[in-house]
Short mmCIF file of C-alpha atoms in Angstrom, two decimals:
data_model
loop_
_atom_site.label_atom_id
_atom_site.label_comp_id
_atom_site.label_asym_id
_atom_site.label_seq_id
_atom_site.Cartn_x
_atom_site.Cartn_y
_atom_site.Cartn_z
CA UNK A 1 40.96 16.52 -24.22
CA UNK A 2 37.28 16.88 -25.21
CA UNK A 3 36.11 14.92 -28.23
CA UNK A 4 32.76 14.44 -30.01
CA UNK A 5 31.53 10.84 -30.22
CA UNK A 6 30.26 9.00 -33.23
CA UNK A 7 27.62 7.31 -30.99
CA UNK A 8 25.52 10.23 -29.75
CA UNK A 9 23.59 10.32 -26.48
CA UNK A 10 20.86 12.35 -28.15
CA UNK A 11 20.32 15.51 -30.08
CA UNK A 12 20.60 18.21 -27.44
CA UNK A 13 18.99 21.59 -28.22
CA UNK A 14 21.14 24.60 -27.38
CA UNK A 15 20.91 28.36 -28.03
CA UNK A 16 19.32 29.57 -31.28
CA UNK A 17 17.93 26.11 -31.99
CA UNK A 18 21.29 24.71 -33.05
CA UNK A 19 21.49 20.95 -32.46
CA UNK A 20 24.75 19.72 -31.06
CA UNK A 21 25.81 16.13 -30.60
CA UNK A 22 28.47 16.15 -27.92
CA UNK A 23 29.82 13.84 -25.29
CA UNK A 24 33.01 13.92 -23.28
CA UNK A 25 35.54 11.17 -23.29
CA UNK A 26 39.11 10.55 -22.28
CA UNK A 27 41.07 9.52 -25.34
CA UNK A 28 43.76 6.84 -25.14
CA UNK A 29 46.35 9.64 -25.41
CA UNK A 30 44.83 11.64 -22.55
CA UNK A 31 47.45 13.28 -20.38
CA UNK A 32 47.91 12.13 -16.78
CA UNK A 33 46.87 15.60 -15.61
CA UNK A 34 43.53 15.17 -17.32
CA UNK A 35 43.05 11.75 -15.75
CA UNK A 36 43.86 13.22 -12.37
CA UNK A 37 41.44 16.13 -12.90
CA UNK A 38 38.61 13.72 -13.75
CA UNK A 39 39.33 11.48 -10.76
CA UNK A 40 39.59 14.42 -8.39
CA UNK A 41 36.26 15.81 -9.61
CA UNK A 42 34.58 12.42 -9.15
CA UNK A 43 36.07 12.02 -5.67
CA UNK A 44 35.03 15.50 -4.61
CA UNK A 45 31.51 15.23 -6.00
CA UNK A 46 30.96 11.72 -4.65
CA UNK A 47 32.15 12.65 -1.15
CA UNK A 48 28.61 13.81 -0.28
CA UNK A 49 27.25 10.33 -0.90
CA UNK A 50 28.97 7.42 0.85
CA UNK A 51 27.73 4.57 -1.42
CA UNK A 52 28.64 6.53 -4.55
CA UNK A 53 32.05 7.39 -3.11
CA UNK A 54 32.70 3.75 -2.18
CA UNK A 55 31.61 2.58 -5.63
CA UNK A 56 34.06 4.82 -7.48
CA UNK A 57 36.91 4.12 -5.06
CA UNK A 58 36.42 0.40 -5.65
CA UNK A 59 36.94 0.89 -9.40
CA UNK A 60 39.75 3.44 -9.20
CA UNK A 61 37.29 6.16 -10.34
CA UNK A 62 36.69 4.59 -13.74
CA UNK A 63 33.49 6.05 -15.28
CA UNK A 64 30.37 4.13 -16.22
CA UNK A 65 28.52 6.97 -18.03
CA UNK A 66 30.82 9.39 -19.80
CA UNK A 67 33.09 7.36 -22.09
CA UNK A 68 32.35 6.50 -25.69
CA UNK A 69 31.84 2.85 -24.73
CA UNK A 70 29.18 3.89 -22.18
CA UNK A 71 26.71 4.96 -24.86
CA UNK A 72 24.42 1.94 -24.42
CA UNK A 73 24.17 2.55 -20.67
CA UNK A 74 23.48 6.27 -21.14
CA UNK A 75 20.85 5.67 -23.77
CA UNK A 76 19.12 2.97 -21.73
CA UNK A 77 18.96 5.23 -18.68
CA UNK A 78 17.66 8.25 -20.57
CA UNK A 79 15.06 6.02 -22.21
CA UNK A 80 13.95 4.88 -18.73
CA UNK A 81 13.76 8.48 -17.54
CA UNK A 82 11.57 9.34 -20.51
CA UNK A 83 8.90 6.97 -19.14
CA UNK A 84 8.92 7.94 -15.44
CA UNK A 85 5.51 9.61 -15.76
CA UNK A 86 3.99 6.27 -16.74
CA UNK A 87 5.00 5.01 -13.30
CA UNK A 88 3.50 8.02 -11.57
CA UNK A 89 6.97 9.34 -10.75
CA UNK A 90 7.87 13.05 -11.07
CA UNK A 91 10.27 13.79 -13.97
CA UNK A 92 11.63 16.81 -12.10
CA UNK A 93 13.06 14.49 -9.46
CA UNK A 94 15.65 13.13 -11.91
CA UNK A 95 16.05 16.19 -14.16
CA UNK A 96 16.79 14.37 -17.41
CA UNK A 97 16.86 17.65 -19.33
CA UNK A 98 19.35 19.10 -16.88
CA UNK A 99 21.59 16.09 -17.33
CA UNK A 100 21.37 16.35 -21.11
CA UNK A 101 22.24 20.02 -20.89
CA UNK A 102 25.20 19.20 -18.66
CA UNK A 103 26.59 16.90 -21.36
CA UNK A 104 26.31 19.71 -23.90
CA UNK A 105 27.85 22.33 -21.63
CA UNK A 106 30.78 20.35 -20.20
CA UNK A 107 34.12 21.84 -21.24
CA UNK A 108 36.72 20.14 -19.06
CA UNK A 109 37.60 16.86 -17.43
CA UNK A 110 36.46 18.32 -14.11
CA UNK A 111 33.09 19.03 -15.71
CA UNK A 112 33.01 15.46 -16.91
CA UNK A 113 33.84 14.13 -13.45
CA UNK A 114 31.03 16.12 -11.86
CA UNK A 115 28.63 14.95 -14.56
CA UNK A 116 29.64 11.34 -13.96
CA UNK A 117 28.52 11.61 -10.35
CA UNK A 118 25.32 13.51 -11.23
CA UNK A 119 24.33 10.65 -13.54
CA UNK A 120 25.02 8.08 -10.85
CA UNK A 121 23.01 9.97 -8.23
CA UNK A 122 20.09 10.33 -10.62
CA UNK A 123 20.28 6.62 -11.41
CA UNK A 124 20.22 5.66 -7.73
CA UNK A 125 17.26 7.93 -7.06
CA UNK A 126 15.34 6.48 -10.00
CA UNK A 127 16.29 2.88 -9.16
CA UNK A 128 15.02 3.17 -5.59
CA UNK A 129 11.88 5.12 -6.51
CA UNK A 130 10.67 2.82 -9.28
CA UNK A 131 11.62 -0.34 -7.39
CA UNK A 132 10.52 0.34 -3.79
CA UNK A 133 8.80 3.72 -3.82
CA UNK A 134 9.48 7.41 -3.37
CA UNK A 135 8.24 7.66 0.21
CA UNK A 136 9.10 6.17 3.58
CA UNK A 137 5.60 5.02 4.57
CA UNK A 138 6.18 5.25 8.33
CA UNK A 139 6.97 8.94 8.00
CA UNK A 140 3.71 9.52 6.17
CA UNK A 141 1.43 7.60 8.52
CA UNK A 142 2.30 5.85 11.78
CA UNK A 143 -0.19 3.09 10.96
CA UNK A 144 1.83 1.93 7.95
CA UNK A 145 4.38 -0.27 9.69
CA UNK A 146 5.26 -2.25 6.59
CA UNK A 147 8.94 -3.12 6.15
CA UNK A 148 9.91 -1.79 2.72
CA UNK A 149 12.57 -4.02 1.08
CA UNK A 150 15.07 -1.26 0.27
CA UNK A 151 18.15 -2.28 -1.71
CA UNK A 152 21.71 -1.37 -0.81
CA UNK A 153 22.79 1.48 -3.13
CA UNK A 154 26.37 0.21 -3.46
CA UNK A 155 25.15 -3.28 -4.37
CA UNK A 156 22.70 -1.75 -6.86
CA UNK A 157 25.46 0.25 -8.53
CA UNK A 158 27.79 -2.73 -8.64
CA UNK A 159 25.10 -4.97 -10.17
CA UNK A 160 24.14 -2.30 -12.71
CA UNK A 161 27.76 -1.77 -13.78
CA UNK A 162 28.10 -5.51 -14.47
CA UNK A 163 24.72 -6.04 -16.17
CA UNK A 164 23.13 -5.38 -19.52
CA UNK A 165 21.81 -1.88 -18.75
CA UNK A 166 18.46 -2.05 -20.56
CA UNK A 167 17.58 -5.41 -19.00
CA UNK A 168 18.61 -4.23 -15.54
CA UNK A 169 16.49 -1.08 -15.76
CA UNK A 170 13.54 -3.09 -17.04
CA UNK A 171 13.81 -5.40 -14.02
CA UNK A 172 13.34 -2.64 -11.45
CA UNK A 173 9.55 -1.91 -11.41
CA UNK A 174 7.15 -4.33 -9.68
CA UNK A 175 6.31 -7.46 -11.66
CA UNK A 176 2.88 -7.85 -10.04
CA UNK A 177 0.28 -7.95 -12.85
CA UNK A 178 -1.79 -5.42 -10.90
CA UNK A 179 0.99 -2.85 -11.31
CA UNK A 180 0.79 -3.04 -15.09
CA UNK A 181 -3.02 -2.83 -14.87
CA UNK A 182 -2.74 0.29 -12.72
CA UNK A 183 -0.34 1.84 -15.25
CA UNK A 184 -2.95 1.30 -17.96
CA UNK A 185 -5.73 2.64 -15.74
CA UNK A 186 -3.61 5.73 -15.11
CA UNK A 187 -3.38 6.39 -18.84
CA UNK A 188 -7.12 5.84 -19.27
CA UNK A 189 -8.03 8.25 -16.47
CA UNK A 190 -5.60 10.85 -17.76
CA UNK A 191 -7.32 10.63 -21.14
CA UNK A 192 -10.66 11.24 -19.42
CA UNK A 193 -9.23 14.27 -17.63
CA UNK A 194 -7.81 15.61 -20.89
CA UNK A 195 -11.29 15.46 -22.44
CA UNK A 196 -12.87 17.36 -19.55
CA UNK A 197 -13.89 14.63 -17.13
CA UNK A 198 -17.25 12.86 -16.78
CA UNK A 199 -19.50 15.86 -17.23
CA UNK A 200 -22.01 17.49 -14.91
CA UNK A 201 -22.28 16.15 -11.38
CA UNK A 202 -25.57 14.76 -10.17
CA UNK A 203 -27.37 17.55 -8.29
CA UNK A 204 -29.48 15.44 -5.95
CA UNK A 205 -29.02 13.94 -2.50
CA UNK A 206 -30.59 10.67 -3.59
CA UNK A 207 -32.52 9.13 -6.47
CA UNK A 208 -34.48 5.91 -6.78
CA UNK A 209 -36.06 3.84 -9.55
CA UNK A 210 -39.18 5.38 -11.07
CA UNK A 211 -38.10 8.99 -10.57
CA UNK A 212 -37.85 11.49 -13.43
CA UNK A 213 -36.32 14.89 -14.03
CA UNK A 214 -33.11 16.78 -14.59
CA UNK A 215 -31.18 14.99 -11.83
CA UNK A 216 -32.02 11.61 -13.36
CA UNK A 217 -30.68 12.86 -16.70
CA UNK A 218 -27.48 13.97 -14.95
CA UNK A 219 -27.20 10.52 -13.36
CA UNK A 220 -27.82 8.87 -16.73
CA UNK A 221 -25.21 10.98 -18.50
CA UNK A 222 -22.62 10.46 -15.78
CA UNK A 223 -23.09 6.69 -15.85
CA UNK A 224 -22.73 6.73 -19.64
CA UNK A 225 -19.54 8.82 -19.43
CA UNK A 226 -18.05 6.45 -16.84
CA UNK A 227 -18.84 3.38 -18.95
CA UNK A 228 -21.54 1.84 -16.77
CA UNK A 229 -24.48 2.52 -19.11
CA UNK A 230 -24.99 2.33 -22.87
CA UNK A 231 -26.11 5.48 -24.64
CA UNK A 232 -29.72 6.28 -23.78
CA UNK A 233 -32.23 9.13 -24.13
CA UNK A 234 -34.39 8.11 -21.19
CA UNK A 235 -35.33 10.74 -18.61
CA UNK A 236 -36.68 8.14 -16.18
CA UNK A 237 -34.79 6.09 -13.61
CA UNK A 238 -35.54 2.87 -15.47
CA UNK A 239 -34.30 -0.70 -15.20
CA UNK A 240 -31.19 -0.02 -17.28
CA UNK A 241 -30.13 2.82 -14.99
CA UNK A 242 -30.86 0.67 -11.94
CA UNK A 243 -28.59 -2.10 -13.25
CA UNK A 244 -25.88 0.43 -14.08
CA UNK A 245 -26.09 1.84 -10.55
CA UNK A 246 -25.80 -1.67 -9.13
CA UNK A 247 -22.71 -2.35 -11.25
CA UNK A 248 -21.20 0.92 -10.04
CA UNK A 249 -22.03 0.05 -6.44
CA UNK A 250 -20.34 -3.36 -6.72
CA UNK A 251 -17.17 -1.80 -8.12
CA UNK A 252 -17.13 0.87 -5.42
CA UNK A 253 -17.84 -1.16 -2.30
CA UNK A 254 -21.41 0.07 -1.85
CA UNK A 255 -24.56 -1.87 -1.03
CA UNK A 256 -25.71 -3.05 -4.48
CA UNK A 257 -29.40 -2.19 -4.17
CA UNK A 258 -29.65 -0.17 -7.39
CA UNK A 259 -30.80 2.89 -5.45
CA UNK A 260 -28.67 6.01 -5.81
CA UNK A 261 -28.65 6.98 -2.15
CA UNK A 262 -26.48 9.66 -0.59
CA UNK A 263 -23.34 7.50 -0.38
CA UNK A 264 -23.75 6.31 -3.98
CA UNK A 265 -24.31 9.84 -5.30
CA UNK A 266 -21.21 11.00 -3.43
CA UNK A 267 -19.08 8.33 -5.09
CA UNK A 268 -20.64 8.88 -8.54
CA UNK A 269 -19.81 12.57 -8.24
CA UNK A 270 -16.14 11.96 -7.55
CA UNK A 271 -14.11 13.32 -10.42
CA UNK A 272 -11.48 11.43 -12.40
CA UNK A 273 -8.81 13.40 -10.52
CA UNK A 274 -9.82 11.62 -7.30
CA UNK A 275 -9.62 8.26 -9.04
CA UNK A 276 -6.21 9.14 -10.47
CA UNK A 277 -4.96 9.96 -6.97
CA UNK A 278 -6.10 6.52 -5.79
CA UNK A 279 -4.29 4.88 -8.71
CA UNK A 280 -1.05 6.79 -8.10
CA UNK A 281 -1.11 5.91 -4.41
CA UNK A 282 -1.86 2.25 -5.21
CA UNK A 283 1.19 2.15 -7.51
CA UNK A 284 3.36 3.58 -4.74
CA UNK A 285 1.95 1.02 -2.29
CA UNK A 286 2.78 -1.82 -4.70
CA UNK A 287 6.32 -0.48 -5.00
CA UNK A 288 6.60 -0.71 -1.20
CA UNK A 289 5.78 -4.41 -1.52
CA UNK A 290 8.01 -5.06 -4.55
CA UNK A 291 10.21 -8.05 -3.83
CA UNK A 292 7.99 -9.29 -1.02
CA UNK A 293 7.02 -12.91 -1.68
CA UNK A 294 3.24 -12.99 -1.23
CA UNK A 295 3.23 -16.77 -0.91
CA UNK A 296 1.73 -19.45 -3.15
CA UNK A 297 -1.04 -19.51 -0.55
CA UNK A 298 -1.57 -16.27 1.34
CA UNK A 299 -4.17 -14.24 3.22
CA UNK A 300 -5.01 -10.81 1.80
CA UNK A 301 -6.81 -8.39 4.12
CA UNK A 302 -7.65 -5.13 2.34
CA UNK A 303 -8.75 -2.72 5.07
CA UNK A 304 -10.90 -0.25 3.06
CA UNK A 305 -12.49 -3.18 1.19
CA UNK A 306 -13.52 -4.77 4.53
CA UNK A 307 -12.66 -8.25 3.26
CA UNK A 308 -10.23 -11.06 4.05
CA UNK A 309 -9.34 -13.49 1.28
CA UNK A 310 -7.38 -16.69 0.98
CA UNK A 311 -5.46 -16.70 -2.31
CA UNK A 312 -4.07 -19.91 -3.81
CA UNK A 313 -1.82 -19.69 -6.86
CA UNK A 314 -3.10 -16.21 -7.65
CA UNK A 315 -6.80 -17.10 -7.37
CA UNK A 316 -9.16 -16.21 -4.53
CA UNK A 317 -10.39 -19.49 -3.03
CA UNK A 318 -12.13 -18.07 0.03
CA UNK A 319 -13.51 -14.66 0.97
CA UNK A 320 -15.29 -13.19 3.97
CA UNK A 321 -16.36 -9.75 5.09
CA UNK A 322 -14.50 -8.08 7.95
CA UNK A 323 -14.78 -5.44 10.61
CA UNK A 324 -11.58 -3.39 10.98
CA UNK A 325 -10.25 -0.86 13.46
CA UNK A 326 -12.30 2.27 13.96
CA UNK A 327 -11.03 5.57 12.61
CA UNK A 328 -9.37 6.77 15.79
CA UNK A 329 -5.66 7.41 16.30
CA UNK A 330 -5.06 4.42 18.58
CA UNK A 331 -7.49 2.01 16.94
CA UNK A 332 -6.83 2.08 13.21
CA UNK A 333 -5.65 -1.30 11.97
CA UNK A 334 -1.98 -1.16 10.93
CA UNK A 335 -0.57 -2.32 7.60
CA UNK A 336 2.10 -5.01 7.61
CA UNK A 337 2.90 -8.56 6.52
CA UNK A 338 3.57 -11.59 8.71
CA UNK A 339 2.90 -15.34 8.83
CA UNK A 340 -0.10 -17.06 10.39
CA UNK A 341 1.17 -19.87 12.61
CA UNK A 342 -1.80 -21.26 14.54
CA UNK A 343 -5.38 -20.77 15.59
CA UNK A 344 -6.72 -20.69 19.14
CA UNK A 345 -10.11 -22.33 19.61
CA UNK A 346 -12.25 -21.24 22.57
CA UNK A 347 -9.81 -18.39 23.26
CA UNK A 348 -9.37 -16.41 26.43
CA UNK A 349 -9.50 -12.67 25.85
CA UNK A 350 -6.63 -11.03 27.64
CA UNK A 351 -7.75 -7.42 27.66
CA UNK A 352 -5.02 -5.12 26.27
CA UNK A 353 -3.80 -2.75 28.96
CA UNK A 354 -4.78 0.28 26.87
CA UNK A 355 -8.40 -0.91 26.87
CA UNK A 356 -8.31 -1.93 30.54
CA UNK A 357 -7.14 1.47 31.79
CA UNK A 358 -8.91 3.72 29.28
CA UNK A 359 -12.27 1.98 29.10
CA UNK A 360 -12.73 -0.29 32.11
CA UNK A 361 -10.92 1.57 34.89
CA UNK A 362 -13.31 4.58 34.68
CA UNK A 363 -16.23 2.12 34.87
CA UNK A 364 -14.73 0.36 37.88
CA UNK A 365 -14.25 3.66 39.68
CA UNK A 366 -17.98 4.28 39.39
CA UNK A 367 -19.03 0.70 40.08
CA UNK A 368 -16.58 -2.03 41.23
CA UNK A 369 -18.91 -4.66 39.81
CA UNK A 370 -18.95 -3.16 36.31
CA UNK A 371 -17.84 -5.43 33.44
CA UNK A 372 -18.57 -8.46 35.60
CA UNK A 373 -17.82 -10.80 32.71
CA UNK A 374 -14.13 -9.96 33.10
CA UNK A 375 -11.77 -11.43 35.69
CA UNK A 376 -9.42 -9.13 37.57
CA UNK A 377 -5.99 -10.69 38.17
CA UNK A 378 -3.07 -9.38 40.23
CA UNK A 379 0.65 -9.58 39.43
CA UNK A 380 0.83 -13.07 41.02
CA UNK A 381 -1.96 -14.43 38.83
CA UNK A 382 -4.56 -14.47 41.61
CA UNK A 383 -8.19 -13.54 40.91
CA UNK A 384 -9.00 -10.34 42.79
CA UNK A 385 -12.11 -9.74 44.89
CA UNK A 386 -13.45 -6.50 43.43
CA UNK A 387 -15.29 -5.59 46.60
CA UNK A 388 -11.97 -5.35 48.45
CA UNK A 389 -10.43 -2.86 46.01
CA UNK A 390 -10.66 0.94 46.09
CA UNK A 391 -10.37 1.64 42.36
CA UNK A 392 -10.46 5.41 42.88
CA UNK A 393 -6.84 5.35 44.05
CA UNK A 394 -5.54 4.15 40.67
CA UNK A 395 -4.63 6.01 37.51
CA UNK A 396 -3.95 4.69 34.03
CA UNK A 397 -0.28 4.47 35.00
CA UNK A 398 -0.67 2.84 38.42
CA UNK A 399 -3.53 0.37 37.78
CA UNK A 400 -1.92 -2.91 38.98
CA UNK A 401 -4.29 -5.53 37.59
CA UNK A 402 -4.78 -7.38 34.34
CA UNK A 403 -8.20 -8.29 33.01
CA UNK A 404 -9.35 -11.32 31.04
CA UNK A 405 -12.49 -12.99 29.78
CA UNK A 406 -12.62 -16.82 29.86
CA UNK A 407 -13.80 -18.85 26.86
CA UNK A 408 -17.52 -18.53 26.19
CA UNK A 409 -20.03 -17.84 23.44
CA UNK A 410 -20.02 -14.21 24.56
CA UNK A 411 -16.24 -13.85 24.56
CA UNK A 412 -15.12 -10.69 22.76
CA UNK A 413 -12.96 -12.83 20.47
CA UNK A 414 -15.79 -15.24 19.74
CA UNK A 415 -14.85 -18.89 19.51
CA UNK A 416 -11.64 -18.75 17.46
CA UNK A 417 -8.74 -16.42 16.77
CA UNK A 418 -6.06 -16.73 14.10
CA UNK A 419 -2.56 -15.85 15.22
CA UNK A 420 0.41 -14.37 13.37
CA UNK A 421 2.41 -13.10 16.38
CA UNK A 422 3.51 -9.52 15.81
CA UNK A 423 4.58 -6.45 17.82
CA UNK A 424 1.23 -4.76 17.19
CA UNK A 425 -0.93 -7.44 18.87
CA UNK A 426 -3.10 -7.73 15.75
CA UNK A 427 -4.87 -10.94 14.78
CA UNK A 428 -8.01 -12.17 13.00
CA UNK A 429 -10.88 -13.44 15.12
CA UNK A 430 -14.53 -14.35 15.53
CA UNK A 431 -16.93 -11.99 17.34
CA UNK A 432 -20.32 -12.25 19.05
CA UNK A 433 -21.28 -8.87 17.51
CA UNK A 434 -22.57 -10.21 14.19
CA UNK A 435 -24.83 -7.28 13.30
CA UNK A 436 -21.90 -5.03 12.39
CA UNK A 437 -21.17 -7.16 9.32
CA UNK A 438 -24.36 -5.80 7.76
CA UNK A 439 -22.98 -2.25 7.72
CA UNK A 440 -21.53 -0.77 4.56
CA UNK A 441 -18.56 0.87 6.31
CA UNK A 442 -17.28 -1.59 8.92
CA UNK A 443 -14.67 0.22 11.02
CA UNK A 444 -15.64 -0.55 14.63
CA UNK A 445 -12.92 -2.67 16.28
CA UNK A 446 -9.99 -1.74 18.52
CA UNK A 447 -7.60 -2.64 15.68
CA UNK A 448 -7.86 -6.40 15.21
CA UNK A 449 -9.73 -7.87 12.25
CA UNK A 450 -13.11 -9.51 12.92
CA UNK A 451 -14.22 -12.14 10.41
CA UNK A 452 -17.76 -12.61 9.17
CA UNK A 453 -17.23 -16.34 8.52
CA UNK A 454 -14.55 -17.41 11.01
CA UNK A 455 -15.47 -21.12 11.07
CA UNK A 456 -15.42 -21.38 7.27
CA UNK A 457 -12.11 -19.51 7.28
CA UNK A 458 -10.73 -22.11 9.70
CA UNK A 459 -12.02 -24.98 7.57
CA UNK A 460 -10.35 -23.50 4.47
CA UNK A 461 -7.02 -23.23 6.29
CA UNK A 462 -7.23 -26.73 7.75
CA UNK A 463 -8.21 -28.28 4.41
CA UNK A 464 -4.53 -28.22 3.43
CA UNK A 465 -3.56 -30.45 6.35
CA UNK A 466 -6.64 -32.47 7.28
CA UNK A 467 -8.91 -34.91 5.46
CA UNK A 468 -11.73 -33.77 7.76
CA UNK A 469 -11.16 -30.07 8.52
CA UNK A 470 -14.68 -29.49 9.83
CA UNK A 471 -14.51 -32.49 12.15
CA UNK A 472 -11.04 -31.60 13.42
CA UNK A 473 -12.08 -28.05 14.20
CA UNK A 474 -15.29 -29.09 15.96
CA UNK A 475 -13.52 -31.68 18.10
CA UNK A 476 -11.49 -28.85 19.61
CA UNK A 477 -14.48 -26.54 19.77
CA UNK A 478 -16.69 -29.05 21.59
CA UNK A 479 -14.27 -29.30 24.51
CA UNK A 480 -15.22 -25.73 25.49
CA UNK A 481 -11.64 -25.38 26.64
CA UNK A 482 -8.97 -23.17 25.13
CA UNK A 483 -6.74 -25.12 22.74
CA UNK A 484 -4.11 -24.32 20.13
CA UNK A 485 -4.32 -25.85 16.67
CA UNK A 486 -1.05 -25.30 14.75
CA UNK A 487 -0.86 -24.82 11.00
CA UNK A 488 1.56 -27.34 9.55
CA UNK A 489 2.60 -24.75 6.96
CA UNK A 490 2.63 -21.11 8.01
CA UNK A 491 0.51 -18.88 5.77
CA UNK A 492 1.71 -15.35 4.87
CA UNK A 493 -0.74 -12.64 5.93
CA UNK A 494 -0.75 -9.26 4.18
CA UNK A 495 -2.78 -6.49 5.78
CA UNK A 496 -2.99 -3.86 3.05
CA UNK A 497 -4.84 -0.66 2.22
CA UNK A 498 -5.76 -0.25 -1.44
CA UNK A 499 -8.51 2.16 -2.46
CA UNK A 500 -7.87 1.28 -6.12
CA UNK A 501 -7.35 -2.37 -7.06
CA UNK A 502 -7.55 -4.13 -10.44
CA UNK A 503 -10.03 -6.94 -10.94
CA UNK A 504 -9.46 -10.17 -12.85
CA UNK A 505 -11.53 -8.66 -15.68
CA UNK A 506 -9.21 -5.70 -16.05
CA UNK A 507 -11.42 -3.08 -14.43
CA UNK A 508 -10.57 -1.08 -11.30
CA UNK A 509 -12.47 -1.40 -8.03
CA UNK A 510 -12.43 1.76 -5.90
CA UNK A 511 -12.96 2.08 -2.16
CA UNK A 512 -13.37 4.96 0.26
CA UNK A 513 -10.31 6.26 2.10
CA UNK A 514 -11.72 5.34 5.52
CA UNK A 515 -8.59 6.31 7.49
CA UNK A 516 -7.49 9.20 5.29
CA UNK A 517 -4.19 7.41 4.69
CA UNK A 518 -4.30 7.68 0.91
CA UNK A 519 -4.91 11.40 1.22
CA UNK A 520 -1.79 11.80 3.34
CA UNK A 521 0.24 9.65 0.96
CA UNK A 522 -0.83 11.68 -2.04
CA UNK A 523 0.06 14.92 -0.25
CA UNK A 524 3.53 13.50 0.35
CA UNK A 525 3.78 12.44 -3.31
CA UNK A 526 2.86 15.97 -4.33
CA UNK A 527 5.62 17.33 -2.11
CA UNK A 528 7.98 14.96 -3.94
CA UNK A 529 6.89 16.45 -7.27
CA UNK A 530 3.97 14.27 -8.42
CA UNK A 531 1.20 16.32 -10.01
CA UNK A 532 -2.14 15.76 -11.70
CA UNK A 533 -2.93 16.89 -15.24
CA UNK A 534 -5.26 19.86 -15.46
CA UNK A 535 -8.86 19.30 -16.58
CA UNK A 536 -9.43 20.68 -20.04
CA UNK A 537 -12.59 22.20 -21.40
#
């Protein structure tokens, strides 16, 4: 039997604009045949989805969506679906209108059974997407090796069926304050796009203080539109414009010299659509980390920001510049989380085999004495006499030696490395190549993270376990021998990649997509149905 309910799901528009309030429900007097038809339809429809099938079998195919008493759950879910765009999720993925139409068009208990399963499948898709992301990051980019904390669908369904629906749905998105800030930034940028963007782009390769002309006016107007400069009629690159450019440079990871050079002009000319892409990708990245305990004290390494930070109770207590992996397929620094366990002072550099055979073997074939600072060691641990080896006989596959560099001021790892043992052989370390820290884009390493202030970083870590962190570190350092200094409490390390990140003041810092990862992520989001609003005007 099909009956109308006194507690409507919604007003559903049907042909000729007639509004119908309709929902299906088994009445207490429902015939056994009707019950059987509903259960059969649920079983058949759920058979394509093992968790859904198991869920309904466990409850003898009792519905959670399509009875009169399910109105609160239905309404809560449809309310959540109405706000998916605020999370940067594609409404088409859950087809709320199609589900509403299915309620209006259902005419039998079999229809109701199929609709029951459609609602459950839409719920599971939404629950996973808003909680831990739409995409599998490893499929988008091999360098994103982060373990996403996916939730078991059957457990999710069971918990939802036993919970207050509105509260459960509200608990799904990330609770990180940055996520809410990104949601607000998304709305702000969309409003800019709706009004036509930030106006004319600056038609100059570079501009500097004291210059005049049309390009300076374009720079002035663009800075005003983006909120970096108060309204002004000046046609000269004056002090106010210089300060505005510096503010822009700070928020965009550029050298804050107040000169609108080529890199600064390029970033100023980026449209709001580009910024919106960064925000949408950042929200997806935060969903991948939803449920991951950052740690009361943790280390935050943002690759495109070229910084490493120690964060205590949500506040940055130490920060240093970094050099990260160069933008080559086998050298880009990966993204993952782990725990720092110890530091090695006066480390030996055990040359990774990939570097030994790809970089040093060709040199040794030309000159056996090349790279003389490195020791050649055979499989028995014996130092090899280079003059007795014919390196031309070896290939990358057959090269039988390992290479290492003993502790020294010139060691490739510098005088200290910070270890969080992982399958990717990534760690933080000192370096003798200090000049690279002066560059604006610092992607030069083989994948590990070089620190601009490694000693200060060590002192900050040791301060939690030593009354004299500087003295303790230097006692090990002065031995000139390799030694391991354990951390009494392991410190979580998060190597991340955010090109849009909220500041404590509520603004958004943007960074360049140095590896092109965000571009690939956004392409995948587009394939999943995410789209940008069109520029008006």
